[in-house]
Amino acid sequence: MSNVSLQVIGHLADASVRALGLAVVACVALAILRTRHAAVRHAVWSAVLAGMLALPMLALLLPTIAVKVMQRPAAVATLLPSHPQAAPHSTFRVTPSPQPPSPIIPAWPMVLTGLYLAVVVASLTRTLLAWRSCHRLVRRSELVRNPRARDLLADVAAAQSMAWPLPQLCSSRSAIVPMTVGSREPVILLPPNWQDWDDWKLRAVLAHELAHIRRGDWFVMVTASVNRSLFWFHPLAWWLERHLSALAEHASDDAALGQVTDAPRYARTVLDFAAALQSGRRLNYGVAMARSAKVTRRIDRILSGRRPGPALLSSKTWAAIVACALPLVYGAAALQVAPSSSDPGAHPGLAQLLTEGSKLSPAEAQQLEEQLQRDPEDLAARGKLISYYFSTVPQQRQPRLDHVYWLIEHHPESDITRYFSLVFRFSPPDEEHVKTLWSDQAALHPNDARVLANAAEFLGRGNQFVEKDLLERARQADPLNPEWLKRLADLFSRAISHSFPDQTRIVPHVETSFAEAAKAEIESSSDALLVGTVGEFLSSGWIGGNTLAPGQLDFAELLLHRAQDLDPSNQEWPAALERLHASREETTVQPQAAKGEVRIRVGGELQQSNLIQRPVPPYPPAAKQARIQGLVRFNITIGKDGHVGNVTLISGHPLLVPAAQEAVKQWVYRPTLLNGDPVEVSTVVDVQFTLIN
């Protein structure tokens, strides 16, 4: 209930701000046009009133138009790093967390919502009672059959080009001043002393009231009252009601002066009615001739000698106002401020998306599809749907492909796009289409390093020369970001490791021509950062598996010495050489994991001998049904007590990741000792899923 109350309060606050924006636009437009005609201003503010009343409903029904705003990027890690050892931040972290305590539901939203509804009901009840009072007044009135009055009514109606049938003309003992009641079947009520008026005064009164009827002022007044009841907390609603009432009187004064011309006498007539109204019973509703509270300003306007403006607007003027108002109201209802897609914190972790997406029901998936219709920029929802279609309904290939295509076309810079374009096996026609999309995006964004790097990773699966070229361009476009250097170094490392074959390692496919070219280029390169980083990667033992191939450490040492010669001031290379020398004993002391603590890196095969508890993950039914098998690789941190802490995904199929992740979190190792003391350990582990025929 508290959540519903908060939603109601938030929706009203949102609609209030949007309505205020409409009013500001109307003020600016009227100031630019410099129009002083009361009828025009009345029409503009009536459009604002209609927009304000419609905004709460339109905001729920109309599809969202996202307006991106740049935000300061959050310090988060990428979702799919190309080299986890070189980048100390994990792609996403899965840490066991205790069940959060039940939240304390605040009472103030329900109290505030209850207060709002109580005031709305009271105000609408008052409006309804006043409406009934007015119609009771009409029912108790007497129809005016006087030929003089009826002839004057017909004459004034003809002068204003008013269509038949004409409104009823009645007299009421309860009416103190002339007034109009009703919209569909309007009635002009005259006070009982109207027969003492001369023709001039009666003509002025009828011209004034007929102008109210032709403009629909009764309907506008009731609408403004309802709007004020719903937005009773908003000053704009109260101001609109008063301002529209005053403008309606000014426009009707213009209509009357257009027929009687004697401004001083008309001003005295208005003053007489105002005095009678003050001495009599107050009129709550009904369009009364002397209703405006600011009579002095109204009299000054009548006597100003200014030529009266049009009492009624032409159809062309109304069409222009409506044509301007509709897109403004639509924009005010549909526009939503959204963080720029360049903000990497705009979506949750990839593991969370994969897990939540695989658990969606068909109804929840349909709700997310409808949500995307309103807000196509919701990348988290799109990621969940891709996971859902692949894990739950793998036979529905096209919906998943459509979402992947949309991500590449609209957000080629996103890590989510990068992951989902890499992890799936596409059919040859789909593969070619994705290649075309990535090539187009690289051409469209020649200076966006993120797009170039993401395109490089996909296009590089078939052509490592293209991958290298795109990563070099990404590095040139954003030289201060070390990520592009790491990805480029990873590409070189994978290619060079191909020169050191080892049957115990899993080496990604590398073109022989590119491997030879990469090794020759790095040997002659004068780029100290690239040469040194490739040497670090080759010495880390990650490329191709957990065991270093023969000769790989020697070549890595050669590159690190070359980097040290090229850039003697960089202390990273001597430190890397020290780590390399230590790695020959299979254990490398890494920098401090935290202040006062040491974390060492241990090869996966060596650390596997310390594994004492290894739950086997269940084979995911969806993966088994789709005949999906393969390796899921994680970078994990083992605590001093031997329990697994952080788990970071390196690679793996999205259908296999959740089950493997849950199993690895339950693994237990013997504590690793360094100089007799337990230390944290960082290592790489693999979880293999194999189908048995």
XYZ file of C-alpha atoms in Angstrom:
693
model
C 0.000 0.000 0.000
C 2.882 2.334 0.801
C 4.395 1.678 -2.632
C 1.105 2.581 -4.311
C 0.938 5.779 -2.278
C 4.467 6.699 -3.290
C 3.600 6.071 -6.937
C 0.534 8.315 -6.671
C 2.557 11.100 -5.060
C 5.353 10.746 -7.606
C 2.917 10.746 -10.524
C 1.174 13.883 -9.278
C 4.481 15.640 -8.684
C 5.644 14.668 -12.168
C 2.424 15.925 -13.773
C 2.654 19.171 -11.777
C 6.152 19.908 -13.045
C 5.155 19.119 -16.624
C 2.081 21.382 -16.355
C 4.273 24.180 -15.069
C 6.474 23.692 -18.120
C 3.413 24.087 -20.373
C 2.486 27.321 -18.594
C 6.008 28.694 -19.028
C 5.889 27.932 -22.763
C 2.495 29.681 -23.016
C 3.840 32.757 -21.205
C 6.844 32.940 -23.507
C 4.681 32.523 -26.611
C 2.259 35.275 -25.559
C 5.175 37.559 -24.699
C 6.765 36.987 -28.088
C 3.484 37.522 -29.963
C 2.703 40.589 -27.800
C -1.005 39.972 -28.142
C -3.325 41.843 -25.781
C -6.584 40.518 -27.187
C -8.470 38.883 -24.358
C -10.058 36.240 -26.598
C -6.671 35.045 -27.867
C -5.174 34.907 -24.375
C -8.261 33.104 -23.114
C -7.902 30.482 -25.854
C -4.193 29.941 -25.105
C -4.730 29.503 -21.373
C -7.719 27.235 -22.028
C -5.319 25.008 -24.002
C -2.935 25.020 -21.021
C -5.851 24.062 -18.766
C -6.790 21.147 -21.035
C -3.185 20.014 -21.147
C -2.779 20.166 -17.372
C -5.915 18.105 -16.850
C -4.886 15.507 -19.457
C -1.225 15.151 -18.463
C -1.637 12.533 -15.686
C -3.464 10.161 -18.028
C -1.375 10.886 -21.127
C 1.858 10.255 -19.226
C 0.641 6.692 -18.560
C -0.699 5.983 -22.051
C 1.747 7.614 -24.458
C 5.029 5.920 -25.451
C 8.022 7.464 -23.758
C 10.383 9.812 -25.588
C 13.743 9.487 -23.829
C 15.866 12.618 -23.496
C 19.449 11.636 -22.739
C 21.548 13.680 -20.372
C 25.222 13.186 -19.796
C 26.229 12.116 -16.322
C 29.611 11.699 -14.678
C 30.670 8.125 -15.440
C 30.601 5.840 -12.446
C 33.730 3.971 -11.453
C 32.607 0.507 -12.500
C 34.413 -2.220 -14.339
C 33.631 -3.507 -17.807
C 31.344 -6.480 -18.147
C 33.612 -8.591 -20.332
C 37.322 -7.772 -19.927
C 39.677 -9.204 -22.466
C 42.450 -9.804 -19.916
C 41.448 -10.149 -16.277
C 44.958 -10.419 -14.877
C 46.013 -7.102 -16.347
C 42.852 -5.373 -15.271
C 42.476 -5.716 -11.479
C 38.777 -4.807 -11.513
C 36.378 -7.647 -12.150
C 33.709 -7.630 -14.809
C 30.991 -8.261 -12.268
C 31.195 -9.540 -8.751
C 29.051 -12.219 -7.196
C 29.458 -12.223 -3.453
C 27.327 -14.084 -0.942
C 25.197 -11.604 0.924
C 22.976 -12.063 3.961
C 19.245 -11.776 3.570
C 18.448 -8.078 3.921
C 16.199 -7.139 6.802
C 12.585 -6.403 6.065
C 12.317 -2.752 5.142
C 10.461 -0.442 7.465
C 7.523 0.898 5.493
C 7.072 4.586 6.221
C 3.587 5.796 7.041
C 3.874 9.293 5.586
C 3.102 8.315 1.949
C -0.237 6.791 2.941
C -1.060 9.751 5.200
C -0.195 12.216 2.453
C -2.178 10.285 -0.153
C -5.142 10.080 2.195
C -5.005 13.828 2.791
C -4.821 14.488 -0.947
C -7.828 12.274 -1.685
C -9.835 13.800 1.152
C -9.303 17.336 -0.174
C -10.090 16.192 -3.737
C -13.359 14.583 -2.648
C -14.347 17.657 -0.610
C -13.551 20.045 -3.449
C -15.316 17.970 -6.107
C -18.332 17.645 -3.808
C -18.447 21.420 -3.446
C -18.269 21.781 -7.247
C -21.088 19.266 -7.714
C -23.295 20.986 -5.146
C -22.731 24.352 -6.799
C -23.572 22.858 -10.190
C -26.797 21.424 -8.827
C -27.581 24.769 -7.193
C -27.217 26.549 -10.528
C -29.492 24.107 -12.309
C -32.022 24.368 -9.493
C -31.903 28.126 -10.052
C -32.671 27.576 -13.733
C -35.565 25.230 -13.004
C -37.142 27.798 -10.664
C -36.742 30.674 -13.109
C -39.436 32.022 -15.416
C -39.144 32.142 -19.181
C -39.048 35.700 -20.508
C -41.787 36.146 -23.101
C -41.503 39.894 -23.429
C -41.382 40.730 -27.195
C -38.928 43.589 -26.642
C -36.418 41.353 -24.874
C -36.782 38.495 -27.352
C -36.406 40.822 -30.331
C -33.256 42.332 -28.833
C -31.906 38.813 -28.196
C -32.465 37.843 -31.824
C -30.928 41.125 -33.038
C -27.776 40.736 -30.903
C -27.450 37.031 -31.860
C -27.630 37.969 -35.545
C -24.942 40.619 -35.047
C -22.669 37.954 -33.501
C -23.540 35.409 -36.236
C -24.920 33.037 -33.651
C -26.656 29.942 -34.962
C -30.180 28.938 -34.003
C -31.716 27.797 -31.735
C -30.945 30.710 -29.466
C -30.340 30.225 -25.741
C -33.279 30.535 -23.393
C -33.849 33.911 -21.769
C -35.186 33.606 -18.224
C -35.741 35.745 -15.174
C -34.984 34.624 -11.616
C -35.714 36.306 -8.303
C -32.516 34.721 -6.948
C -30.325 36.306 -9.634
C -28.790 39.595 -8.503
C -26.892 40.290 -11.736
C -27.129 38.839 -15.270
C -25.480 35.436 -15.592
C -25.183 32.457 -17.929
C -25.703 28.840 -16.843
C -25.100 25.698 -18.876
C -23.177 24.694 -21.949
C -25.197 22.336 -24.152
C -28.494 24.111 -23.433
C -27.363 27.485 -22.089
C -29.697 29.808 -20.244
C -29.305 33.553 -19.700
C -30.681 34.529 -16.302
C -31.764 38.130 -15.750
C -32.472 39.741 -12.364
C -36.167 40.548 -11.629
C -35.688 44.280 -12.268
C -34.572 43.810 -15.894
C -37.845 45.299 -17.178
C -36.729 48.690 -15.778
C -33.736 48.708 -18.129
C -33.786 50.642 -21.368
C -32.983 49.027 -24.689
C -29.337 50.180 -24.619
C -28.616 48.478 -21.280
C -30.488 45.314 -22.196
C -28.606 45.118 -25.507
C -25.245 45.503 -23.707
C -26.155 42.765 -21.223
C -27.328 40.347 -23.922
C -24.246 40.993 -26.073
C -22.012 40.267 -23.070
C -23.792 37.027 -22.106
C -24.078 35.732 -25.680
C -20.313 36.162 -26.052
C -19.867 33.934 -22.974
C -22.093 31.300 -24.558
C -20.426 31.364 -27.966
C -16.981 30.972 -26.404
C -18.104 28.142 -24.091
C -17.077 29.974 -20.916
C -19.388 27.909 -18.714
C -17.652 24.680 -19.768
C -14.208 26.256 -19.328
C -15.166 27.473 -15.867
C -16.385 24.030 -14.746
C -13.270 22.398 -16.217
C -11.056 24.872 -14.364
C -12.920 24.053 -11.153
C -12.364 20.306 -11.624
C -8.704 20.927 -12.432
C -8.333 23.004 -9.268
C -9.957 20.198 -7.277
C -7.492 17.609 -8.608
C -4.450 19.885 -8.367
C -5.512 21.757 -5.241
C -1.889 21.787 -4.046
C -0.630 23.480 -7.228
C -0.706 27.312 -7.384
C -1.046 27.120 -11.166
C -4.474 25.460 -10.887
C -5.821 28.274 -8.678
C -4.279 30.947 -10.882
C -5.721 29.406 -14.048
C -9.238 29.391 -12.612
C -9.077 33.078 -11.646
C -7.231 34.209 -14.761
C -9.570 32.435 -17.188
C -12.575 33.958 -15.410
C -11.092 37.454 -15.753
C -10.155 36.917 -19.419
C -13.671 35.645 -20.182
C -15.138 38.873 -18.777
C -12.655 41.013 -20.741
C -13.457 39.212 -24.006
C -17.220 39.561 -23.376
C -16.741 43.250 -22.584
C -15.095 43.592 -25.998
C -18.127 41.931 -27.598
C -20.548 44.258 -25.793
C -18.556 47.401 -26.624
C -18.555 46.319 -30.258
C -22.344 46.756 -30.279
C -23.124 49.595 -27.831
C -19.925 51.708 -28.369
C -20.598 53.967 -25.342
C -17.680 52.932 -23.106
C -18.334 55.313 -20.152
C -21.963 54.264 -19.883
C -20.998 50.580 -20.167
C -18.431 51.081 -17.385
C -21.116 52.582 -15.129
C -23.346 49.586 -15.870
C -20.598 47.165 -14.826
C -20.010 49.199 -11.647
C -23.718 49.058 -10.803
C -23.743 45.299 -11.180
C -20.580 44.975 -9.072
C -22.135 47.030 -6.304
C -25.302 44.923 -6.378
C -23.252 41.748 -6.246
C -21.301 42.946 -3.210
C -24.446 43.844 -1.325
C -26.242 40.611 -2.220
C -25.608 36.885 -1.911
C -22.287 35.720 -3.316
C -22.448 33.697 -6.514
C -20.268 30.625 -6.375
C -20.896 29.474 -9.929
C -22.419 30.720 -13.114
C -20.807 33.147 -15.545
C -21.956 36.421 -13.997
C -21.490 39.772 -15.727
C -19.832 41.354 -12.675
C -18.144 38.231 -11.285
C -14.546 39.395 -11.742
C -13.002 40.411 -8.423
C -10.700 42.973 -10.030
C -13.466 45.348 -11.119
C -11.191 48.404 -10.968
C -8.781 46.946 -13.511
C -11.727 45.932 -15.662
C -13.194 49.449 -15.598
C -9.810 50.954 -16.456
C -9.582 48.604 -19.413
C -13.058 49.579 -20.636
C -12.285 53.302 -20.364
C -8.780 53.065 -21.860
C -10.106 54.021 -25.283
C -8.283 51.055 -26.809
C -10.012 49.476 -29.747
C -11.800 46.325 -28.562
C -10.289 43.080 -29.785
C -12.279 40.280 -31.377
C -14.784 38.732 -29.010
C -14.540 35.414 -30.836
C -11.671 33.758 -32.678
C -11.833 32.642 -36.275
C -11.547 28.983 -37.185
C -8.049 29.604 -38.584
C -6.879 31.107 -35.297
C -8.295 28.194 -33.344
C -6.656 25.731 -35.749
C -3.299 27.446 -35.248
C -3.622 27.331 -31.441
C -4.610 23.647 -31.477
C -1.811 22.801 -33.926
C 0.714 24.378 -31.575
C -0.833 22.971 -28.401
C -1.062 19.307 -29.416
C 2.678 18.652 -29.933
C 3.503 20.650 -26.810
C 1.103 18.620 -24.672
C 2.336 15.387 -26.279
C 5.937 16.314 -25.558
C 5.156 17.372 -22.009
C 3.500 13.999 -21.356
C 5.955 11.720 -23.174
C 9.374 13.235 -22.546
C 11.448 11.365 -19.995
C 14.933 12.289 -18.835
C 17.221 9.265 -19.146
C 20.893 8.838 -18.420
C 23.105 8.799 -21.469
C 24.024 5.410 -22.753
C 27.626 6.392 -22.201
C 27.030 5.950 -18.486
C 28.220 2.398 -17.729
C 26.297 2.430 -14.464
C 22.991 2.634 -16.264
C 22.438 -1.134 -16.161
C 22.974 -3.852 -13.555
C 25.678 -6.511 -13.724
C 25.598 -8.980 -16.570
C 25.333 -11.991 -14.282
C 22.216 -10.469 -12.730
C 20.674 -9.904 -16.164
C 21.386 -13.480 -17.246
C 19.986 -14.955 -14.050
C 16.867 -12.790 -13.909
C 16.203 -13.218 -17.623
C 16.371 -17.013 -17.426
C 13.730 -16.983 -14.656
C 11.162 -14.817 -16.456
C 7.684 -16.157 -17.049
C 5.966 -15.579 -20.418
C 3.740 -12.944 -18.805
C 6.741 -11.125 -17.324
C 8.517 -11.255 -20.675
C 5.459 -9.738 -22.342
C 5.415 -6.977 -19.741
C 9.066 -6.204 -20.489
C 8.275 -6.082 -24.218
C 5.506 -3.568 -23.524
C 7.875 -1.615 -21.293
C 10.367 -1.442 -24.161
C 7.649 -0.032 -26.402
C 7.357 2.860 -23.962
C 11.062 3.124 -23.161
C 13.259 1.521 -25.850
C 16.386 2.735 -24.027
C 15.942 0.334 -21.102
C 18.999 -1.802 -21.811
C 18.562 -3.919 -18.684
C 15.083 -5.001 -19.791
C 16.384 -5.774 -23.272
C 19.223 -7.853 -21.834
C 16.808 -9.856 -19.680
C 14.611 -10.554 -22.705
C 17.563 -11.783 -24.769
C 18.466 -14.177 -21.940
C 14.809 -15.241 -21.633
C 14.355 -16.016 -25.323
C 17.558 -18.023 -25.437
C 17.108 -19.974 -22.204
C 13.329 -20.469 -22.050
C 12.161 -20.426 -25.673
C 15.302 -21.128 -27.740
C 13.132 -22.053 -30.711
C 12.034 -18.404 -30.955
C 15.233 -17.223 -32.578
C 13.966 -14.061 -34.266
C 12.899 -12.069 -31.152
C 16.347 -12.609 -29.637
C 18.054 -11.604 -32.886
C 15.892 -8.496 -33.203
C 16.976 -7.315 -29.756
C 20.651 -7.993 -30.529
C 20.348 -6.135 -33.845
C 18.689 -3.193 -32.068
C 21.482 -3.030 -29.512
C 24.155 -2.949 -32.213
C 22.310 -0.298 -34.214
C 21.441 1.971 -31.283
C 24.034 1.249 -28.589
C 27.187 -0.132 -30.222
C 29.199 1.387 -27.351
C 27.453 -0.677 -24.648
C 29.116 -3.579 -22.835
C 25.784 -5.420 -22.960
C 25.801 -5.152 -26.750
C 29.354 -6.403 -26.826
C 28.550 -9.447 -24.718
C 25.386 -10.556 -26.509
C 26.894 -10.114 -29.955
C 29.812 -12.347 -28.961
C 28.262 -15.087 -26.862
C 25.709 -16.509 -29.338
C 26.346 -18.732 -32.314
C 24.697 -17.144 -35.316
C 23.665 -18.910 -38.471
C 25.792 -17.943 -41.505
C 23.231 -15.413 -42.833
C 22.760 -13.905 -39.356
C 26.534 -13.838 -38.842
C 26.959 -11.860 -42.049
C 24.219 -9.450 -41.014
C 25.869 -8.844 -37.635
C 29.217 -8.296 -39.361
C 27.597 -5.729 -41.627
C 26.020 -3.970 -38.651
C 29.319 -3.767 -36.782
C 31.185 -2.587 -39.883
C 28.584 0.136 -40.386
C 28.843 1.244 -36.774
C 32.639 1.414 -36.940
C 32.308 3.615 -40.029
C 29.651 5.805 -38.402
C 31.663 6.293 -35.202
C 35.287 6.641 -36.311
C 36.230 8.567 -33.159
C 34.305 6.548 -30.553
C 36.804 4.175 -28.962
C 34.108 2.049 -27.322
C 32.332 1.384 -30.615
C 35.595 0.635 -32.409
C 36.731 -1.774 -29.683
C 33.389 -3.593 -29.574
C 33.349 -3.893 -33.359
C 36.918 -5.165 -33.247
C 36.021 -7.978 -30.885
C 33.248 -9.322 -33.109
C 34.858 -8.733 -36.501
C 38.112 -10.132 -35.168
C 36.574 -13.573 -34.881
C 37.015 -13.900 -38.617
C 39.849 -11.512 -39.326
C 42.416 -10.631 -36.672
C 44.008 -8.041 -38.941
C 40.730 -6.099 -38.890
C 40.557 -6.506 -35.105
C 44.071 -5.122 -34.707
C 43.334 -2.144 -36.953
C 40.138 -1.237 -35.054
C 41.804 -1.567 -31.644
C 44.662 0.663 -32.762
C 42.118 3.258 -33.918
C 40.319 2.969 -30.573
C 43.570 3.592 -28.755
C 44.290 6.621 -30.937
C 40.776 7.989 -30.343
C 41.052 7.613 -26.555
C 44.755 7.380 -25.656
C 44.236 8.025 -21.931
C 42.041 4.952 -21.418
C 44.243 1.927 -20.615
C 41.473 -0.486 -21.600
C 42.241 -0.212 -25.318
C 45.942 -0.870 -24.727
C 45.024 -3.971 -22.705
C 42.720 -5.283 -25.420
C 45.324 -4.693 -28.094
C 47.975 -6.372 -25.956
C 45.595 -9.279 -25.352
C 45.188 -9.729 -29.114
C 48.964 -9.781 -29.614
C 49.393 -12.138 -26.650
C 46.870 -14.642 -27.954
C 48.446 -14.582 -31.382
C 52.010 -14.915 -30.083
C 51.046 -17.708 -27.668
C 50.043 -19.645 -30.780
C 53.778 -19.892 -31.510
C 54.245 -21.915 -28.308
C 51.997 -24.988 -28.775
C 51.153 -27.048 -25.733
C 48.673 -29.928 -25.705
C 47.502 -29.056 -22.169
C 46.352 -25.584 -23.182
C 43.252 -24.299 -24.915
C 44.436 -21.693 -27.410
C 41.735 -19.649 -29.200
C 41.851 -19.938 -32.952
C 44.459 -17.621 -34.415
C 45.287 -17.168 -38.059
C 48.825 -18.371 -38.672
C 49.607 -15.381 -40.890
C 48.454 -12.983 -38.193
C 50.418 -14.838 -35.492
C 53.595 -14.486 -37.495
C 52.893 -10.830 -38.293
C 52.053 -10.024 -34.650
C 55.231 -11.616 -33.328
C 57.385 -9.821 -35.903
C 55.701 -6.485 -35.196
C 56.016 -6.675 -31.412
C 59.695 -7.641 -31.671
C 60.437 -4.491 -33.683
C 57.930 -2.138 -32.044
C 59.102 1.008 -30.277
C 55.834 1.300 -28.328
C 57.092 0.604 -24.805
C 53.624 0.343 -23.293
C 52.432 -2.179 -25.863
C 55.621 -4.242 -25.763
C 55.703 -4.331 -21.964
C 51.994 -5.104 -21.580
C 52.230 -7.984 -24.054
C 55.179 -9.290 -22.055
C 53.141 -9.077 -18.845
C 50.230 -10.908 -20.414
C 52.434 -13.674 -21.767
C 54.057 -14.134 -18.366
C 50.777 -14.243 -16.458
C 49.871 -17.742 -17.592
C 46.306 -16.821 -18.545
C 46.586 -16.877 -22.317
C 45.539 -20.311 -23.460
C 45.089 -21.808 -20.017
C 46.733 -22.145 -16.662
C 50.102 -23.646 -17.633
C 52.773 -21.615 -19.398
C 53.991 -23.148 -22.643
C 57.692 -23.880 -23.093
C 59.503 -20.825 -24.338
C 56.642 -18.430 -23.529
C 58.285 -17.146 -20.346
C 61.554 -16.607 -22.196
C 59.837 -14.532 -24.877
C 57.869 -12.594 -22.247
C 61.125 -11.822 -20.435
C 62.643 -10.626 -23.711
C 59.726 -8.237 -24.274
C 59.868 -6.882 -20.722
C 63.586 -6.183 -21.049
C 62.903 -4.419 -24.360
C 60.154 -2.322 -22.763
C 62.565 -1.411 -19.955
C 65.134 -0.298 -22.526
C 62.540 1.766 -24.406
C 61.169 3.408 -21.245
C 63.666 3.142 -18.358
C 61.617 5.486 -16.160
C 58.629 3.136 -16.010
C 58.932 1.082 -12.825
C 56.265 -1.343 -13.975
C 58.713 -3.290 -16.127
C 61.209 -4.138 -13.334
C 58.291 -5.173 -11.146
C 56.887 -7.321 -13.961
C 60.276 -8.963 -14.387
C 60.352 -9.804 -10.685
C 56.913 -11.365 -10.961
C 58.015 -13.287 -14.027
C 61.010 -14.722 -12.183
C 58.747 -15.748 -9.326
C 56.278 -17.339 -11.750
C 58.917 -19.834 -12.774
C 58.142 -21.406 -9.402
C 54.391 -21.270 -10.355
C 53.486 -18.773 -7.667
C 53.644 -15.040 -8.211
C 53.356 -12.583 -5.350
C 50.976 -9.889 -6.576
C 50.573 -6.372 -5.263
C 48.721 -5.995 -1.991
C 45.087 -6.940 -2.248
C 44.223 -4.503 0.488
C 46.104 -2.331 2.899
C 48.198 -4.553 5.165
C 47.228 -7.772 3.292
C 48.946 -9.842 0.612
C 47.215 -11.713 -2.172
C 49.182 -14.157 -4.277
C 48.372 -15.517 -7.687
C 48.590 -19.269 -8.063
C 48.300 -21.260 -11.263
C 45.022 -23.041 -11.685
C 46.469 -26.532 -11.906
C 48.561 -26.040 -8.757
C 45.669 -24.569 -6.813
C 43.392 -27.388 -7.927
C 45.424 -29.770 -5.756
C 44.271 -27.781 -2.711
C 40.583 -28.168 -3.587
C 38.854 -30.169 -0.843
C 35.155 -29.491 -1.576
C 33.865 -29.143 -5.122
C 30.084 -29.398 -5.617
C 29.205 -30.353 -9.180
C 26.756 -27.923 -10.793
C 23.527 -29.381 -12.194
C 23.281 -29.287 -15.966
C 20.821 -26.476 -16.852
C 17.744 -28.084 -18.468
C 17.467 -25.362 -21.118
C 21.117 -25.825 -22.098
C 20.680 -29.614 -22.204
C 17.584 -29.268 -24.384
C 19.420 -26.919 -26.741
C 22.439 -29.289 -26.827
C 24.735 -26.567 -25.475
C 27.998 -27.552 -23.863
C 31.295 -25.848 -23.210
C 33.616 -24.249 -20.705
C 32.782 -21.511 -18.196
C 35.850 -19.712 -16.868
C 36.026 -17.559 -13.767
C 38.659 -15.528 -11.993
C 38.137 -16.150 -8.262
C 39.516 -14.898 -4.974
C 40.047 -17.477 -2.229
C 40.016 -16.163 1.312
C 42.454 -17.033 4.068
C 39.977 -19.631 5.339
C 39.851 -21.348 1.956
C 36.339 -20.234 1.015
C 35.658 -18.599 -2.343
C 35.000 -14.871 -2.157
C 34.677 -12.833 -5.328
C 33.773 -14.664 -8.537
C 34.442 -12.877 -11.824
C 33.220 -14.184 -15.179
C 35.865 -14.439 -17.899
C 33.930 -16.376 -20.514
C 31.093 -18.816 -20.895
C 27.697 -19.394 -22.433
C 24.886 -17.417 -20.733
C 22.816 -20.564 -20.212
C 25.708 -22.218 -18.350
C 26.980 -19.250 -16.340
C 24.382 -19.126 -13.485
C 24.705 -22.808 -12.570
C 28.513 -22.713 -12.742
C 28.628 -19.537 -10.716
C 26.489 -20.967 -7.904
C 28.646 -24.093 -7.740
C 31.989 -22.246 -7.673
C 30.819 -20.060 -4.798
C 30.512 -23.248 -2.705
C 34.028 -24.563 -3.448
C 36.416 -24.833 -0.477
C 40.222 -24.981 -0.625
C 42.962 -25.693 1.891
C 44.312 -22.379 3.139
C 47.416 -21.288 1.243
C 50.396 -20.436 3.443
C 53.103 -17.888 2.698
C 55.979 -17.925 5.189
C 53.723 -19.903 7.489
C 50.795 -17.431 7.367
C 47.514 -17.913 5.447
C 47.050 -15.498 2.528
C 44.381 -14.684 -0.025
C 44.794 -16.367 -3.395
C 43.712 -15.277 -6.869
C 43.382 -17.968 -9.524
C 41.474 -19.012 -12.618
C 39.022 -21.922 -12.504
C 37.139 -23.737 -15.236
C 33.770 -25.475 -15.079
C 33.236 -27.862 -17.971
C 29.752 -28.834 -19.168
C 29.754 -31.875 -21.464
C 26.740 -33.707 -22.841
C 26.833 -37.485 -22.748
C 25.316 -39.075 -25.841
